[in-house]
XYZ file of N, CA and C in Angstrom:
351
model
N -2.557 -19.469 12.793
C -2.995 -18.263 11.682
C -3.287 -18.750 10.356
N -4.499 -17.996 9.813
C -4.953 -18.836 8.455
C -4.407 -17.859 7.560
N -4.576 -18.448 6.064
C -3.721 -17.987 5.222
C -4.307 -16.368 4.814
N -5.514 -16.519 4.903
C -6.291 -14.949 4.575
C -5.484 -13.965 5.421
N -5.389 -14.478 6.968
C -4.923 -13.559 7.776
C -3.495 -13.312 7.375
N -2.976 -14.180 7.145
C -1.354 -13.961 6.968
C -0.994 -12.669 5.207
N -1.945 -13.308 4.244
C -2.196 -12.070 3.270
C -2.121 -10.599 3.496
N -3.216 -10.427 4.338
C -3.644 -9.371 4.586
C -2.322 -8.485 5.306
N -1.738 -9.230 6.123
C -0.686 -8.863 6.976
C 0.823 -8.601 6.043
N 0.577 -9.509 5.288
C 1.764 -9.255 4.160
C 1.798 -8.167 3.322
N 0.541 -7.792 2.882
C 0.189 -6.216 2.286
C 0.274 -4.931 3.414
N -0.049 -5.390 4.833
C 0.470 -4.382 5.494
C 2.051 -4.080 5.429
N 2.310 -5.204 5.688
C 4.004 -4.858 5.736
C 4.442 -4.448 4.324
N 4.062 -4.751 3.245
C 4.442 -3.715 2.018
C 4.332 -2.300 2.377
N 3.258 -1.889 3.028
C 2.680 -0.607 2.672
C 3.363 0.030 4.004
N 3.799 -0.942 4.832
C 4.557 -0.069 5.992
C 6.097 0.128 5.844
N 6.347 -0.409 4.729
C 7.695 -0.205 4.452
C 7.736 0.752 3.263
N 6.454 1.123 2.381
C 6.143 2.143 1.428
C 6.216 3.472 2.258
N 5.671 3.325 3.471
C 5.319 4.498 4.243
C 6.635 4.841 4.978
N 7.544 4.150 5.426
C 9.038 4.227 5.810
C 9.865 4.901 5.020
N 9.675 4.521 3.525
C 10.801 4.999 2.197
C 10.103 6.562 2.275
N 9.014 6.368 2.323
C 8.293 7.736 1.579
C 8.304 8.749 2.670
N 8.155 8.380 3.822
C 8.079 9.652 5.198
C 10.265 10.043 5.420
N 10.644 8.988 5.570
C 12.300 9.222 5.717
C 13.327 9.101 4.694
N 12.795 8.792 3.348
C 13.912 8.908 2.397
C 13.090 9.316 0.893
N 12.209 10.192 1.269
C 11.153 10.973 0.148
C 12.160 11.478 -1.004
N 12.765 12.178 -0.470
C 13.769 12.520 -1.664
C 14.588 11.650 -2.854
N 15.261 11.149 -1.923
C 16.132 9.655 -2.485
C 15.375 8.899 -3.168
N 14.210 8.651 -2.600
C 12.944 7.834 -3.494
C 12.621 8.461 -4.654
N 12.335 9.775 -4.901
C 11.669 10.283 -6.029
C 12.995 10.567 -7.319
N 14.235 10.489 -6.563
C 15.720 10.774 -7.501
C 15.880 9.301 -8.094
N 16.146 8.292 -6.876
C 16.284 6.991 -7.615
C 15.253 6.262 -8.561
N 13.600 6.042 -7.603
C 13.111 5.221 -8.254
C 11.912 5.894 -9.414
N 11.835 7.534 -9.520
C 11.096 8.089 -10.135
C 12.022 8.934 -11.230
N 13.371 8.984 -11.013
C 14.359 9.968 -11.701
C 14.010 11.317 -11.573
N 13.659 11.853 -10.853
C 13.482 13.269 -10.710
C 14.867 13.943 -10.444
N 15.259 15.053 -10.890
C 16.354 15.880 -10.663
C 16.481 16.262 -9.342
N 17.712 16.354 -8.779
C 17.564 16.466 -7.277
C 16.801 17.622 -6.296
N 17.409 18.778 -7.319
C 16.482 19.826 -6.821
C 15.131 19.757 -6.692
N 14.239 19.151 -7.430
C 12.749 18.933 -7.770
C 12.420 17.668 -6.701
N 13.116 17.098 -6.650
C 13.049 15.842 -5.398
C 12.920 16.755 -3.942
N 13.898 17.410 -4.208
C 13.973 18.165 -2.627
C 12.593 18.756 -2.053
N 12.617 19.338 -3.472
C 11.294 20.441 -3.652
C 9.897 19.832 -3.138
N 9.713 18.409 -4.213
C 8.711 17.554 -3.886
C 8.499 16.680 -2.573
N 9.469 16.509 -1.875
C 9.554 15.663 -0.923
C 8.396 15.750 0.252
N 8.199 16.899 0.932
C 7.031 16.878 1.521
C 5.626 16.501 1.285
N 5.296 16.290 -0.256
C 4.449 15.630 -0.482
C 4.291 14.138 -0.826
N 5.736 13.599 -0.883
C 5.733 12.404 -0.778
C 5.515 11.618 0.377
N 6.272 12.636 1.483
C 6.249 12.357 3.062
C 4.760 12.373 3.635
N 3.672 13.499 2.703
C 2.451 13.401 3.039
C 1.629 11.672 2.701
N 2.593 11.265 1.404
C 1.917 10.124 0.838
C 2.124 8.968 1.904
N 3.681 9.108 2.308
C 3.680 8.200 3.123
C 3.055 7.939 4.437
N 2.372 9.190 4.999
C 1.583 8.983 6.002
C 0.305 8.337 5.999
N -0.216 8.539 4.420
C -1.377 7.904 4.217
C -0.990 6.297 4.089
N 0.217 6.106 3.297
C 0.303 4.268 3.194
C 0.551 4.085 5.015
N 1.078 4.803 5.712
C 1.168 4.357 7.150
C -0.831 4.024 7.644
N -1.512 4.786 7.202
C -2.853 4.601 7.762
C -3.442 3.266 7.130
N -3.311 2.959 5.802
C -3.539 2.086 4.998
C -3.273 0.770 5.663
N -1.585 0.448 6.020
C -1.049 -0.281 6.866
C -1.715 -0.652 7.718
N -2.084 0.244 8.931
C -2.646 0.105 10.318
C -4.143 -0.406 10.366
N -4.796 0.183 9.215
C -6.067 -0.654 8.790
C -6.148 -1.885 8.320
N -5.036 -2.552 7.617
C -4.809 -3.609 7.390
C -4.192 -4.539 8.366
N -3.517 -3.880 9.454
C -3.260 -4.788 10.447
C -4.781 -5.221 11.491
N -5.543 -3.832 11.472
C -7.061 -3.981 12.154
C -7.366 -5.102 11.350
N -7.769 -4.899 10.029
C -8.422 -5.955 9.142
C -7.946 -7.549 9.799
N -7.062 -7.551 9.627
C -6.465 -9.148 9.726
C -6.363 -9.541 11.477
N -6.526 -8.835 12.433
C -6.947 -9.005 13.831
C -8.205 -8.971 14.135
N -8.795 -7.829 13.477
C -10.159 -7.781 14.255
C -10.877 -9.180 14.122
N -11.701 -8.977 15.597
C -12.397 -10.076 16.218
C -13.791 -9.768 14.980
N -14.519 -8.782 15.229
C -15.756 -8.505 14.410
C -15.785 -7.617 13.165
N -16.377 -7.803 12.584
C -16.422 -7.156 11.139
C -15.000 -7.345 10.155
N -14.210 -8.563 10.651
C -13.075 -8.603 9.850
C -13.110 -8.646 8.203
N -14.159 -9.534 7.950
C -14.361 -9.559 6.483
C -14.943 -8.083 5.615
N -15.723 -7.440 6.365
C -15.702 -5.908 5.981
C -14.379 -5.160 5.414
N -13.827 -5.406 6.789
C -12.597 -4.193 6.945
C -11.424 -5.071 5.932
N -11.764 -5.947 5.663
C -10.212 -6.527 4.415
C -11.207 -6.197 3.176
N -12.209 -6.296 3.108
C -12.863 -5.916 1.552
C -12.520 -4.408 1.284
N -12.503 -3.745 2.665
C -12.646 -2.159 2.485
C -10.785 -1.363 2.435
N -10.108 -2.144 2.829
C -8.936 -1.933 2.940
C -7.830 -2.279 1.939
N -8.130 -3.489 1.234
C -7.543 -4.178 0.344
C -7.999 -3.337 -0.998
N -9.231 -2.931 -1.146
C -9.813 -2.222 -2.385
C -9.128 -0.964 -2.366
N -8.761 -0.446 -1.074
C -8.453 0.909 -1.059
C -6.763 1.078 -1.686
N -6.048 -0.220 -1.378
C -4.666 -0.814 -1.740
C -4.882 -0.909 -3.268
N -6.052 -1.570 -3.742
C -6.159 -1.735 -5.161
C -6.324 -0.475 -5.978
N -7.179 0.486 -5.564
C -7.339 1.578 -6.244
C -6.122 2.172 -6.376
N -5.609 2.306 -5.181
C -4.359 3.329 -5.120
C -3.576 2.641 -5.835
N -3.063 1.759 -5.942
C -2.052 0.924 -7.008
C -2.505 1.240 -8.429
N -3.538 1.208 -8.921
C -4.146 1.573 -10.210
C -3.854 2.673 -10.601
N -4.210 3.869 -9.631
C -4.103 5.229 -9.855
C -2.547 5.489 -9.894
N -1.677 4.907 -8.959
C -0.114 5.132 -8.928
C 0.639 4.645 -10.401
N -0.180 3.365 -11.232
C 0.554 2.961 -12.176
C -0.069 4.012 -13.587
N -1.192 4.769 -13.502
C -1.560 5.720 -14.326
C -0.590 6.843 -13.970
N -0.427 7.248 -12.884
C 0.099 8.606 -12.493
C 1.621 8.776 -12.107
N 2.311 7.759 -11.701
C 3.445 7.493 -11.510
C 4.432 6.561 -12.272
N 4.097 5.005 -12.344
C 4.825 4.229 -13.063
C 3.823 3.058 -12.815
N 4.089 2.220 -14.017
C 3.300 0.669 -14.463
C 3.593 -0.290 -13.533
N 4.963 -0.162 -12.727
C 5.301 -0.949 -11.929
C 4.836 -1.190 -10.503
N 3.928 0.004 -10.212
C 2.816 0.070 -9.061
C 2.277 -0.809 -9.400
N 1.479 -1.553 -10.619
C 0.645 -2.422 -10.655
C 1.125 -3.623 -9.648
N 2.508 -3.827 -9.986
C 3.006 -5.109 -9.388
C 3.220 -4.998 -7.913
N 3.895 -3.817 -7.628
C 4.125 -3.774 -5.951
C 2.941 -3.714 -5.318
N 1.678 -3.181 -5.543
C 0.773 -2.919 -4.977
C -0.772 -3.734 -5.157
N -1.145 -3.364 -6.596
C -2.156 -4.133 -7.097
C -2.392 -5.603 -7.098
N -1.271 -5.871 -7.672
C -1.457 -7.375 -7.946
C -1.601 -8.241 -6.850
N -0.528 -7.906 -5.653
C -0.590 -8.912 -4.430
C -2.012 -8.389 -3.613
N -2.524 -7.169 -3.638
C -3.721 -7.213 -2.923
C -4.772 -7.594 -3.692
N -4.713 -7.796 -4.939
C -5.913 -8.346 -5.849
C -6.021 -10.009 -5.466
N -4.827 -10.447 -5.060
C -4.540 -11.961 -5.148
C -5.196 -12.044 -3.537
N -4.672 -11.242 -2.445
C -5.199 -11.370 -1.515
C -6.671 -11.208 -0.865
N -7.481 -10.227 -1.980
C -8.647 -10.100 -1.841
C -9.492 -11.500 -2.613
N -8.591 -11.879 -3.592
C -9.699 -13.110 -3.862
C -9.710 -13.933 -3.314
N -8.498 -14.151 -2.465
C -8.323 -15.098 -1.290
C -9.419 -15.004 -0.120
N -9.710 -14.060 0.211
C -10.461 -13.499 1.136
C -11.795 -13.806 0.867
N -12.029 -13.739 -0.280
C -13.575 -13.633 -1.102
C -13.614 -15.077 -1.106
N -12.587 -15.900 -1.378
C -12.805 -17.509 -1.902
C -12.559 -18.108 -0.505
N -12.325 -17.831 0.547
C -12.372 -18.000 2.137
C -13.332 -18.045 2.570
N -14.303 -16.728 2.305
C -15.424 -16.480 3.236
C -16.646 -17.149 3.749
């Protein structure tokens, strides 16, 4: 298995982890990670769960991109770019640490994919 495939799979694992946290622990995530009051976290939990579904789709797309026999380069560019854009948006709308968790790893892997093409 080559390093770019491993990198893409690592980003997928990160997004599966985010999806699980958001879908199953949404209110806890809002309270502890984003400092929401408990009652607001409970009200906003369905929104976070919805975001978790989107993260699971991104993770599935990254797995597809890593394992695809055809068009893997285009798929990797697309799904890694989605992660980067989402991470930048999250840094502006949620917390700047989103850049560290999402954007930086995806940028590194995207650079690696581009370099190894």
